[in-house]
CSV table of C-alpha atoms and ligand atoms in Angstrom, one decimal:
chain,number,residue,atom,x,y,z
A,247,MET,CA,3.8,12.4,-14.6
A,248,ILE,CA,5.7,10.5,-12.0
A,249,TYR,CA,7.0,12.3,-9.0
A,250,ASP,CA,9.7,11.3,-6.8
A,251,ASN,CA,11.6,12.5,-3.8
A,252,VAL,CA,11.2,16.2,-4.0
A,253,SER,CA,13.7,18.2,-2.1
A,254,ARG,CA,12.0,20.5,0.3
A,255,ARG,CA,15.3,22.0,1.3
A,256,TYR,CA,17.8,23.7,-0.7
A,257,HIS,CA,21.5,24.3,-0.3
A,258,ARG,CA,24.2,25.7,-2.5
A,259,VAL,CA,26.2,23.1,-4.3
A,260,ARG,CA,29.5,22.6,-2.6
A,261,SER,CA,32.6,22.0,-4.6
A,262,PHE,CA,33.2,18.4,-5.1
A,263,ALA,CA,35.4,16.0,-7.0
A,264,ARG,CA,33.8,16.0,-10.4
A,265,THR,CA,34.6,13.2,-12.7
A,266,ALA,CA,32.7,13.3,-15.9
A,267,LEU,CA,32.6,10.0,-17.7
A,268,PRO,CA,32.3,9.5,-21.4
A,269,LEU,CA,28.8,8.4,-22.3
A,270,GLY,CA,28.6,4.7,-22.8
A,271,LEU,CA,31.3,3.9,-20.3
A,272,ALA,CA,29.1,4.3,-17.3
A,273,ALA,CA,28.3,0.6,-16.9
A,274,ALA,CA,31.9,-0.1,-16.3
A,275,VAL,CA,32.4,2.4,-13.6
A,276,THR,CA,33.0,1.1,-10.2
A,277,ALA,CA,36.1,3.2,-9.6
A,278,ALA,CA,37.0,3.6,-5.9
A,279,GLY,CA,38.0,6.9,-4.6
A,280,LEU,CA,35.3,9.1,-6.0
A,281,VAL,CA,33.6,11.4,-3.6
A,282,ALA,CA,30.2,9.9,-2.8
A,283,LEU,CA,27.5,12.5,-3.0
A,284,SER,CA,24.4,10.6,-2.4
A,285,GLY,CA,21.3,12.6,-2.1
A,286,THR,CA,19.7,12.7,1.2
A,287,ALA,CA,16.8,10.4,0.6
A,288,SER,CA,14.3,11.2,3.3
A,289,ALA,CA,13.7,8.7,6.0
A,290,ALA,CA,10.4,9.3,7.6
A,291,SER,CA,10.0,7.9,11.1
A,292,THR,CA,6.3,6.9,11.1
A,293,LEU,CA,4.3,4.6,8.9
A,294,GLY,CA,1.9,7.3,7.8
A,295,ALA,CA,4.5,9.9,7.1
A,296,SER,CA,6.6,7.5,5.1
A,297,ALA,CA,3.7,6.3,3.1
A,298,ALA,CA,2.7,9.9,2.4
A,299,GLU,CA,6.1,10.5,0.9
A,300,ARG,CA,5.4,7.7,-1.5
A,301,GLY,CA,2.0,9.2,-2.4
A,302,ARG,CA,0.2,6.5,-0.3
A,303,TYR,CA,-1.6,6.3,3.0
A,304,PHE,CA,-1.0,3.9,5.9
A,305,GLY,CA,-4.1,3.2,7.9
A,306,ALA,CA,-5.4,1.0,10.7
A,307,ALA,CA,-8.8,-0.5,11.6
A,308,VAL,CA,-10.0,1.4,14.6
A,309,ALA,CA,-12.3,0.4,17.4
A,310,ALA,CA,-14.2,3.2,19.1
A,311,ASN,CA,-14.1,1.6,22.5
A,312,HIS,CA,-10.3,1.7,22.6
A,313,LEU,CA,-10.0,5.4,21.7
A,314,GLY,CA,-10.0,6.3,25.4
A,315,GLU,CA,-6.9,4.2,26.1
A,316,ALA,CA,-4.0,6.5,26.1
A,317,ASP,CA,-1.5,4.1,24.6
A,318,TYR,CA,-3.9,3.0,21.9
A,319,ALA,CA,-4.7,6.6,20.9
A,320,ASN,CA,-1.1,7.6,21.0
A,321,ALA,CA,0.0,4.7,18.7
A,322,LEU,CA,-3.0,5.4,16.4
A,323,HIS,CA,-2.3,9.1,16.2
A,324,THR,CA,1.5,8.7,15.8
A,325,GLU,CA,1.7,6.0,13.1
A,326,PHE,CA,-1.4,6.0,11.0
A,327,ASN,CA,-3.0,8.5,8.6
A,328,MET,CA,-6.1,6.6,7.5
A,329,ALA,CA,-8.8,5.0,9.7
A,330,THR,CA,-11.3,2.3,9.0
A,331,PRO,CA,-14.0,1.7,11.7
A,332,GLU,CA,-13.6,-2.0,12.4
A,333,ASN,CA,-17.2,-2.7,13.2
A,334,GLU,CA,-18.9,0.6,13.9
A,335,MET,CA,-20.3,1.3,10.4
A,336,LYS,CA,-21.6,-2.2,9.8
A,337,TRP,CA,-25.3,-2.7,9.4
A,338,ASP,CA,-26.0,-4.1,12.8
A,339,ALA,CA,-24.3,-1.1,14.4
A,340,THR,CA,-25.8,1.6,12.3
A,341,GLU,CA,-29.4,0.3,11.6
A,342,PRO,CA,-30.2,-2.2,14.4
A,343,SER,CA,-33.9,-1.8,13.8
A,344,GLN,CA,-35.3,-0.7,10.4
A,345,GLY,CA,-35.2,3.0,9.8
A,346,SER,CA,-33.6,3.8,13.1
A,347,PHE,CA,-30.0,4.8,12.7
A,348,ASN,CA,-27.2,5.0,15.2
A,349,PHE,CA,-24.0,6.7,14.3
A,350,GLY,CA,-22.5,7.4,17.7
A,351,ASN,CA,-19.5,5.1,17.7
A,352,ALA,CA,-18.7,5.6,14.0
A,353,ASP,CA,-18.9,9.4,14.5
A,354,ARG,CA,-16.3,9.1,17.3
A,355,ILE,CA,-13.8,7.4,14.9
A,356,VAL,CA,-14.5,9.8,12.1
A,357,SER,CA,-14.1,12.9,14.2
A,358,ASP,CA,-11.0,11.5,15.9
A,359,ALA,CA,-9.4,10.9,12.5
A,360,ARG,CA,-10.6,14.0,10.7
A,361,GLY,CA,-9.7,16.2,13.6
A,362,ARG,CA,-6.1,15.2,12.9
A,363,GLY,CA,-6.3,15.7,9.2
A,364,ASN,CA,-6.5,12.0,8.6
A,365,ARG,CA,-8.8,10.3,6.1
A,366,VAL,CA,-11.4,7.6,6.7
A,367,ARG,CA,-12.4,4.5,4.8
A,368,GLY,CA,-16.1,3.6,5.2
A,369,HIS,CA,-16.6,-0.1,6.0
A,370,THR,CA,-19.1,-1.4,4.9
A,371,LEU,CA,-22.5,-0.7,3.3
A,372,VAL,CA,-23.7,-4.0,2.0
A,373,TRP,CA,-22.4,-7.3,3.5
A,374,HIS,CA,-24.0,-10.6,4.3
A,375,SER,CA,-22.5,-10.7,7.8
A,376,GLN,CA,-23.4,-8.7,10.9
A,377,LEU,CA,-26.9,-8.0,9.5
A,378,PRO,CA,-29.6,-7.3,12.0
A,379,GLY,CA,-32.3,-9.9,12.1
A,380,TRP,CA,-35.0,-7.8,10.5
A,381,VAL,CA,-33.2,-7.8,7.2
A,382,SER,CA,-33.8,-11.5,6.6
A,383,GLY,CA,-37.5,-11.1,6.9
A,384,LEU,CA,-38.0,-8.7,4.0
A,385,SER,CA,-39.5,-9.4,0.6
A,386,ALA,CA,-37.4,-8.7,-2.5
A,387,SER,CA,-38.9,-5.3,-3.1
A,388,ALA,CA,-38.7,-4.4,0.6
A,389,LEU,CA,-35.1,-5.5,0.7
A,390,SER,CA,-34.2,-3.5,-2.4
A,391,SER,CA,-35.7,-0.4,-0.8
A,392,ALA,CA,-34.0,-1.1,2.5
A,393,MET,CA,-30.6,-1.5,0.9
A,394,ASN,CA,-31.0,1.7,-1.0
A,395,ASN,CA,-32.1,3.5,2.1
A,396,HIS,CA,-29.3,2.1,4.2
A,397,ILE,CA,-26.7,3.2,1.6
A,398,THR,CA,-28.4,6.6,1.3
A,399,GLN,CA,-28.6,7.3,5.1
A,400,LEU,CA,-25.0,6.3,5.8
A,401,MET,CA,-23.5,8.1,2.9
A,402,THR,CA,-25.6,11.2,3.5
A,403,HIS,CA,-24.6,11.3,7.1
A,404,TYR,CA,-20.9,11.1,6.2
A,405,ARG,CA,-21.0,12.9,2.9
A,406,GLY,CA,-17.7,14.6,2.1
A,407,GLN,CA,-16.0,12.9,5.0
A,408,ILE,CA,-15.2,9.5,3.6
A,409,TYR,CA,-12.2,8.9,1.3
A,410,ALA,CA,-13.5,5.5,0.1
A,411,TRP,CA,-16.5,3.3,0.9
A,412,ASP,CA,-16.5,-0.5,0.8
A,413,VAL,CA,-19.8,-0.4,-1.0
A,414,VAL,CA,-20.2,-4.2,-1.3
A,415,ASN,CA,-18.1,-6.6,0.8
A,416,GLU,CA,-17.4,-10.3,0.3
A,417,ALA,CA,-20.1,-11.1,-2.3
A,418,PHE,CA,-18.3,-14.0,-3.9
A,419,GLN,CA,-17.9,-17.6,-2.7
A,420,ASP,CA,-14.6,-19.2,-1.8
A,421,GLY,CA,-13.3,-22.1,-3.8
A,422,GLY,CA,-13.3,-22.7,-7.5
A,423,SER,CA,-16.9,-21.9,-8.5
A,424,GLY,CA,-16.5,-18.2,-9.0
A,425,ALA,CA,-20.1,-17.9,-8.0
A,426,ARG,CA,-21.7,-15.3,-5.9
A,427,ARG,CA,-22.1,-16.0,-2.2
A,428,SER,CA,-25.6,-16.8,-0.9
A,429,SER,CA,-26.9,-13.9,1.2
A,430,PRO,CA,-30.2,-12.1,1.6
A,431,PHE,CA,-29.2,-9.7,-1.1
A,432,GLN,CA,-28.0,-12.3,-3.5
A,433,ASP,CA,-30.8,-14.7,-2.9
A,434,ARG,CA,-33.6,-12.2,-3.2
A,435,LEU,CA,-32.2,-9.6,-5.6
A,436,GLY,CA,-29.9,-11.7,-7.7
A,437,ASN,CA,-26.6,-10.6,-9.2
A,438,GLY,CA,-27.9,-7.1,-9.9
A,439,PHE,CA,-27.7,-6.1,-6.3
A,440,ILE,CA,-24.1,-5.2,-6.5
A,441,GLU,CA,-24.6,-2.9,-9.5
A,442,GLN,CA,-27.6,-1.4,-7.8
A,443,ALA,CA,-25.6,-0.7,-4.6
A,444,PHE,CA,-22.8,1.0,-6.6
A,445,ARG,CA,-25.2,3.1,-8.6
A,446,THR,CA,-27.0,4.2,-5.5
A,447,ALA,CA,-23.8,5.0,-3.7
A,448,ARG,CA,-22.5,7.2,-6.6
A,449,SER,CA,-25.7,9.2,-6.6
A,450,VAL,CA,-25.4,10.0,-2.8
A,451,ASP,CA,-21.8,11.0,-2.5
A,452,PRO,CA,-20.2,11.5,-5.9
A,453,ASN,CA,-16.9,12.4,-4.3
A,454,ALA,CA,-16.3,9.2,-2.4
A,455,LYS,CA,-14.3,6.5,-4.0
A,456,LEU,CA,-16.5,3.4,-4.4
A,457,CYS,CA,-14.8,0.0,-3.7
A,458,TYR,CA,-15.6,-3.6,-3.9
A,459,ASN,CA,-13.8,-5.4,-1.1
A,460,ASP,CA,-13.0,-9.1,-0.5
A,461,TYR,CA,-10.7,-11.7,0.9
A,462,ASN,CA,-9.0,-14.7,-0.7
A,463,THR,CA,-8.7,-12.6,-3.8
A,464,ASP,CA,-5.2,-11.5,-3.1
A,465,GLY,CA,-3.6,-13.8,-5.8
A,466,GLN,CA,-5.0,-15.0,-9.1
A,467,ASN,CA,-7.5,-17.7,-8.4
A,468,ALA,CA,-11.1,-18.6,-9.3
A,469,LYS,CA,-12.5,-16.1,-6.8
A,470,SER,CA,-10.4,-13.2,-7.9
A,471,ASN,CA,-11.0,-14.1,-11.5
A,472,ALA,CA,-14.8,-13.8,-10.8
A,473,VAL,CA,-14.3,-10.4,-9.1
A,474,PHE,CA,-12.0,-9.3,-12.0
A,475,ALA,CA,-14.7,-10.2,-14.5
A,476,MET,CA,-17.3,-8.2,-12.6
A,477,VAL,CA,-15.1,-5.1,-12.4
A,478,GLN,CA,-14.2,-5.4,-16.1
A,479,ASP,CA,-17.9,-5.7,-16.9
A,480,PHE,CA,-18.7,-2.6,-14.7
A,481,LYS,CA,-16.0,-0.6,-16.4
A,482,ASN,CA,-17.2,-1.6,-19.8
A,483,ARG,CA,-20.8,-0.7,-19.0
A,484,GLY,CA,-20.1,2.4,-17.1
A,485,VAL,CA,-21.3,1.1,-13.7
A,486,PRO,CA,-19.5,3.4,-11.2
A,487,ILE,CA,-16.6,1.6,-9.4
A,488,ASP,CA,-13.3,3.3,-8.4
A,489,CYS,CA,-11.4,0.8,-6.4
A,490,VAL,CA,-11.0,-2.8,-5.4
A,491,GLY,CA,-10.0,-3.7,-1.8
A,492,PHE,CA,-7.8,-6.7,-1.2
A,493,GLN,CA,-8.2,-7.6,2.5
A,494,SER,CA,-5.0,-9.6,2.7
A,495,HIS,CA,-5.6,-11.6,5.9
A,496,PHE,CA,-2.6,-14.0,5.8
A,497,ASN,CA,-1.4,-16.9,7.9
A,498,SER,CA,0.6,-20.1,7.3
A,499,ALA,CA,-2.3,-21.7,5.6
A,500,SER,CA,-2.9,-18.7,3.5
A,501,PRO,CA,0.4,-16.9,2.9
A,502,VAL,CA,1.1,-13.9,0.8
A,503,PRO,CA,0.6,-15.3,-2.8
A,504,SER,CA,3.6,-15.3,-5.1
A,505,ASP,CA,1.6,-13.4,-7.7
A,506,TYR,CA,0.3,-10.8,-5.2
A,507,GLN,CA,1.8,-7.8,-7.1
A,508,GLN,CA,0.7,-9.1,-10.5
A,509,ASN,CA,-2.8,-9.6,-9.2
A,510,LEU,CA,-2.9,-6.0,-7.9
A,511,GLN,CA,-1.6,-4.9,-11.2
A,512,ARG,CA,-4.1,-6.7,-13.4
A,513,PHE,CA,-6.9,-5.0,-11.5
A,514,ALA,CA,-5.2,-1.7,-11.7
A,515,ASN,CA,-5.0,-2.2,-15.4
A,516,LEU,CA,-8.8,-2.2,-15.6
A,517,GLY,CA,-8.7,1.4,-14.5
A,518,VAL,CA,-9.5,1.2,-10.8
A,519,ASP,CA,-7.4,2.0,-7.8
A,520,VAL,CA,-6.3,-1.0,-5.7
A,521,GLN,CA,-6.2,-0.8,-1.9
A,522,ILE,CA,-4.9,-3.2,0.7
A,523,THR,CA,-7.7,-2.9,3.1
A,524,GLU,CA,-7.4,-5.3,6.1
A,525,LEU,CA,-3.8,-6.5,6.2
A,526,ASP,CA,-2.6,-8.8,8.9
A,527,ILE,CA,-0.1,-11.6,8.8
A,528,GLU,CA,0.0,-14.2,11.6
A,529,GLY,CA,3.4,-15.1,12.8
A,530,SER,CA,6.4,-13.4,14.4
A,531,GLY,CA,10.0,-12.3,14.0
A,532,THR,CA,11.8,-12.3,10.6
A,533,ALA,CA,9.3,-14.5,8.8
A,534,GLN,CA,6.4,-12.2,9.6
A,535,ALA,CA,8.6,-9.2,8.8
A,536,ASN,CA,9.5,-10.6,5.4
A,537,SER,CA,5.9,-11.1,4.5
A,538,TYR,CA,5.1,-7.6,5.4
A,539,THR,CA,7.9,-6.3,3.3
A,540,ARG,CA,6.6,-8.2,0.3
A,541,VAL,CA,3.1,-6.7,0.7
A,542,VAL,CA,4.5,-3.2,1.0
A,543,ASN,CA,6.8,-3.6,-1.9
A,544,ALA,CA,4.0,-4.9,-4.0
A,545,CYS,CA,1.8,-1.9,-3.3
A,546,LEU,CA,4.7,0.5,-4.0
A,547,ALA,CA,5.3,-1.3,-7.3
A,548,VAL,CA,1.8,-0.7,-8.5
A,549,SER,CA,1.2,2.9,-9.2
A,550,ARG,CA,-2.5,2.7,-8.6
A,551,CYS,CA,-2.1,1.0,-5.2
A,552,ALA,CA,-3.4,3.9,-3.1
A,553,GLY,CA,-2.4,2.6,0.3
A,554,ILE,CA,-2.4,0.0,3.0
A,555,THR,CA,-4.6,-0.5,6.0
A,556,VAL,CA,-3.7,-3.0,8.7
A,557,TRP,CA,-6.5,-4.6,10.5
A,558,GLY,CA,-5.9,-3.1,13.9
A,559,VAL,CA,-3.5,-1.0,15.9
A,560,THR,CA,-2.1,-3.6,18.2
A,561,ASP,CA,-2.0,-7.4,18.6
A,562,LYS,CA,-3.8,-6.9,21.8
A,563,TYR,CA,-7.1,-6.1,20.1
A,564,SER,CA,-6.7,-8.0,16.9
A,565,TRP,CA,-9.5,-10.2,15.8
A,566,ARG,CA,-6.8,-12.9,15.6
A,567,ALA,CA,-4.9,-11.8,18.7
A,568,SER,CA,-3.4,-15.3,19.3
A,569,GLY,CA,-1.8,-15.1,15.9
A,570,THR,CA,-0.1,-11.8,16.7
A,571,PRO,CA,-0.6,-10.6,13.2
A,572,LEU,CA,0.0,-6.8,13.5
A,573,VAL,CA,3.0,-4.6,13.5
A,574,LEU,CA,2.7,-3.4,17.1
A,575,ASP,CA,2.7,-6.0,19.9
A,576,GLY,CA,0.3,-6.1,22.8
A,577,ASN,CA,2.3,-3.5,24.7
A,578,TYR,CA,2.5,-1.2,21.6
A,579,ASN,CA,6.1,-2.1,21.1
A,580,LYS,CA,7.4,-2.0,17.5
A,581,LYS,CA,7.9,-5.5,16.2
A,582,PRO,CA,10.3,-6.6,13.4
A,583,ALA,CA,7.3,-6.4,11.2
A,584,TYR,CA,7.0,-2.7,12.0
A,585,THR,CA,10.6,-2.0,11.1
A,586,ALA,CA,10.2,-4.0,7.9
A,587,VAL,CA,7.2,-1.9,6.8
A,588,LEU,CA,8.9,1.4,7.7
A,589,THR,CA,12.1,0.3,5.9
A,590,ALA,CA,10.2,-0.8,2.8
A,591,LEU,CA,8.2,2.4,2.7
A,592,ASN,CA,11.3,4.5,3.2
A,593,ASN,CA,13.2,2.6,0.5
A,594,GLY,CA,10.4,2.8,-1.9
A,595,THR,CA,10.4,5.3,-4.7
A,596,THR,CA,7.7,4.4,-7.1
A,597,PRO,CA,5.1,6.7,-8.6
A,598,PRO,CA,2.3,7.8,-6.4
A,599,PRO,CA,-1.2,7.2,-7.7
A,600,SER,CA,-2.4,9.5,-10.4
A,601,SER,CA,-4.8,11.2,-8.1
A,602,THR,CA,-2.0,12.4,-5.8
A,603,THR,CA,-1.3,16.1,-5.8
A,604,PRO,CA,1.9,17.1,-7.4
A,605,PRO,CA,4.7,18.1,-5.0
A,606,PRO,CA,4.9,21.6,-3.6
A,607,PRO,CA,7.1,24.1,-5.5
A,608,PRO,CA,10.6,24.3,-4.2
A,609,PRO,CA,11.8,27.4,-2.3
A,610,PRO,CA,13.5,30.2,-4.2
A,611,GLY,CA,16.8,29.1,-5.6
A,612,GLY,CA,15.9,25.4,-5.2
A,613,CYS,CA,15.0,22.8,-7.7
A,614,THR,CA,13.0,19.6,-7.8
A,615,VAL,CA,13.5,16.3,-9.5
A,616,SER,CA,11.0,13.7,-10.8
A,617,TYR,CA,11.4,10.4,-12.4
A,618,GLN,CA,9.6,8.7,-15.3
A,619,GLU,CA,10.3,5.5,-17.1
A,620,THR,CA,10.1,6.3,-20.8
A,621,GLN,CA,10.7,3.0,-22.5
A,622,ARG,CA,11.1,-0.7,-21.7
A,623,TRP,CA,12.6,-3.7,-23.6
A,624,PRO,CA,12.9,-7.2,-22.4
A,625,ASP,CA,16.4,-6.6,-21.0
A,626,ARG,CA,16.5,-2.9,-20.2
A,627,TYR,CA,14.6,0.3,-19.7
A,628,ASN,CA,15.1,4.0,-20.2
A,629,GLY,CA,14.5,6.5,-17.4
A,630,GLN,CA,14.2,10.2,-17.6
A,631,VAL,CA,14.6,12.7,-14.7
A,632,THR,CA,13.1,16.1,-15.0
A,633,VAL,CA,14.9,18.9,-13.2
A,634,ARG,CA,12.8,22.0,-12.5
A,635,ALA,CA,13.9,25.3,-11.0
A,636,GLY,CA,11.9,26.8,-8.2
A,637,SER,CA,10.6,30.4,-8.1
A,638,THR,CA,14.0,31.9,-9.0
A,639,ALA,CA,16.5,31.2,-11.8
A,640,ILE,CA,19.4,28.7,-11.1
A,641,THR,CA,22.7,28.3,-12.9
A,642,GLY,CA,23.4,24.7,-12.1
A,643,TRP,CA,22.0,21.6,-10.5
A,644,THR,CA,22.9,18.2,-9.2
A,645,THR,CA,21.0,15.2,-8.0
A,646,THR,CA,21.6,11.5,-7.5
A,647,VAL,CA,20.2,8.3,-9.0
A,648,THR,CA,20.6,5.1,-7.0
A,649,ILE,CA,20.2,1.8,-8.8
A,650,THR,CA,19.4,-1.6,-7.2
A,651,ARG,CA,21.8,-4.4,-8.1
A,652,PRO,CA,22.0,-6.4,-10.2
A,653,GLN,CA,20.5,-3.5,-12.3
A,654,GLN,CA,23.2,-1.3,-13.8
A,655,ILE,CA,23.2,1.9,-15.7
A,656,SER,CA,24.7,1.4,-19.1
A,657,ALA,CA,24.3,4.8,-20.7
A,658,THR,CA,23.4,8.4,-19.8
A,659,TRP,CA,22.6,11.5,-21.7
A,660,ASN,CA,22.2,15.3,-21.1
A,661,GLY,CA,24.3,15.4,-18.0
A,662,ASN,CA,27.7,14.9,-16.4
A,663,PRO,CA,27.6,11.7,-14.3
A,664,THR,CA,30.0,10.7,-11.5
A,665,TRP,CA,29.8,7.6,-9.5
A,666,ASP,CA,30.3,6.4,-5.9
A,667,SER,CA,32.7,3.6,-5.2
A,668,SER,CA,30.0,0.9,-5.4
A,669,GLY,CA,28.9,2.1,-8.8
A,670,ASN,CA,25.3,2.1,-7.6
A,671,VAL,CA,24.9,5.8,-6.9
A,672,MET,CA,25.3,8.1,-9.9
A,673,THR,CA,25.6,11.8,-9.1
A,674,MET,CA,24.3,13.7,-12.1
A,675,ARG,CA,25.3,17.3,-12.7
A,676,ASN,CA,24.2,19.6,-15.5
A,677,ASN,CA,26.2,19.8,-18.6
A,678,SER,CA,27.4,23.0,-20.3
A,679,SER,CA,24.1,23.7,-22.0
A,680,ASN,CA,21.4,22.8,-19.5
A,681,GLY,CA,22.5,24.3,-16.1
A,682,ASN,CA,20.8,27.6,-16.6
A,683,LEU,CA,17.1,27.4,-15.8
A,684,ALA,CA,14.8,30.3,-15.5
A,685,ALA,CA,12.3,30.3,-12.6
A,686,GLY,CA,9.9,27.4,-13.1
A,687,ALA,CA,11.8,26.1,-16.2
A,688,SER,CA,12.8,22.5,-16.6
A,689,THR,CA,15.3,20.3,-18.4
A,690,SER,CA,15.8,16.6,-18.3
A,691,PHE,CA,18.5,13.9,-18.4
A,692,GLY,CA,18.2,10.3,-19.2
A,693,PHE,CA,19.8,6.9,-18.7
A,694,THR,CA,19.5,3.3,-19.7
A,695,VAL,CA,19.3,0.6,-17.1
A,696,MET,CA,20.2,-3.0,-17.8
A,697,MET,CA,17.9,-5.1,-15.6
A,698,ASN,CA,20.2,-8.2,-15.4
A,699,GLY,CA,17.3,-10.3,-14.1
A,700,ASN,CA,15.6,-7.7,-11.8
A,701,SER,CA,12.7,-6.3,-13.6
A,702,THR,CA,10.9,-4.7,-10.7
A,703,ALA,CA,13.4,-2.3,-9.0
A,704,VAL,CA,12.9,1.4,-9.7
A,705,PRO,CA,15.7,4.0,-9.6
A,706,ARG,CA,15.7,6.1,-6.5
A,707,LEU,CA,16.3,9.9,-6.8
A,708,GLY,CA,18.1,11.9,-4.2
A,709,SER,CA,17.2,15.5,-3.6
A,710,CYS,CA,18.0,18.3,-6.1
A,711,SER,CA,20.6,20.9,-5.2
A,712,ALA,CA,20.8,24.2,-7.1
A,713,SER,CA,23.6,26.7,-7.6
B,873,9MR,O1,-12.4,-7.5,13.0
B,873,9MR,C1,-13.8,-7.6,12.9
B,873,9MR,C2,-14.3,-8.4,14.2
B,873,9MR,O2,-14.1,-7.5,15.3
B,873,9MR,C3,-15.7,-8.7,14.0
B,873,9MR,O3,-16.1,-9.5,15.1
B,873,9MR,C4,-15.9,-9.5,12.7
B,873,9MR,C5,-17.4,-9.8,12.6
B,873,9MR,O4,-17.7,-10.4,11.5
B,873,9MR,O5,-15.5,-8.7,11.6
B,873,9MR,C6,-14.2,-8.4,11.7
B,873,9MR,O6,-13.8,-7.7,10.6
B,873,9MR,C7,-13.9,-8.4,9.3
B,873,9MR,C8,-14.2,-7.3,8.3
B,873,9MR,O7,-15.3,-6.5,8.7
B,873,9MR,C9,-14.5,-7.9,6.9
B,873,9MR,N1,-13.4,-8.8,6.5
B,873,9MR,C10,-13.0,-9.8,7.5
B,873,9MR,C11,-12.7,-9.1,8.8
B,873,9MR,C12,-12.2,-10.1,9.8
B,873,9MR,O8,-13.1,-11.1,10.1
């Protein structure tokens, strides 16, 4: 089921100019002078809140040593609802000498986030980089045990507190080989270390999502093909994996790939969530903003894209500070990139991931609407809107469906449509037989949309008003 734009308010339907159009003529309607009754699509004012309305999260990499800076903490707490420790959970930070664990800085980030009801991504359990020196001196069997123990200690310490773990990070080589990267794990344990890490992780915290995370896998290329083959193999053989992280570090030499969305989608089609885990885009102004928009829209268009994390709160502390790659500048001012992200999130109305909780029930007398695409052809698709009464019966309902040009509604059924002057906003009211709904009961109406060359836009629903 696909949920969209649930009204959390309710109001009586006011009288309005009602122009019922014969079915089949809807595509031709652009008549001026009709009363526009667009639904009040919500416009959240922070990145986290807006993403949440789309069933997603919007997170940031967090550095423990900046939490004491008021501006930093304020920006973090205002805008973001997911946190990834930028360095504090890495092996050199958590197990600097073998068997001696240090969680202080990571704990600070976890308790800061969870104290506000925010979630945490764990980063990262097995990675070739930032390894303490002692790891490289181990034999194969000692390394195998050390890896299992490291995973076990971290995941036990944080059991129940981590939304998703980057279990293995950056295990593939860049370039066209599709080979695994040389590392102590790869060189001594062979390809099987990745599977071993995921199996160990599942056994320690079965409720955390287990991710493979990498960079330069954001479009379709030899490296992402190799990761794809591994994930496919894991799914086929029942090796536990729940998500793939796409780091998405972009700059002029490595821009947002043209097939970014398709690449996310092909991984999602394997039956894993996809997450944008370390987003930053070097640049400034409109060009940077446009790239951010593309990334957000791609995530919103992929129902299994669970959310986006930017790799830092402010340009001031970015690992690529000179490239000003984030959405808040060094003084915590909102950049055009910030506005672009918020706008894209607020405009987005795509299905939240399947794991998302359904919307809360409407108040007495209210109704909710949800959208689902039911069929698609090369040139058009059918959409269905389910209208559900709240905890008391209603005698009529109305909602709006907004179409993105050049898409156009060519037919409707099970409702009385009227149109705004642009022809883009259809107000749909019950017909004579489906206005009366008992408490909790539902009905639906449908429509056909001609895509006219735009195959990605999704109809946006306004709120539902009951009478
Ligand atoms: O942002 C991190 C930076 O502070 C560290 O010095 C660096 C050490 O390797 O790691 C950076 O984060 C990396 C992340 O952990 C994995 N993907 C690439 C990130 C940027 O280098």
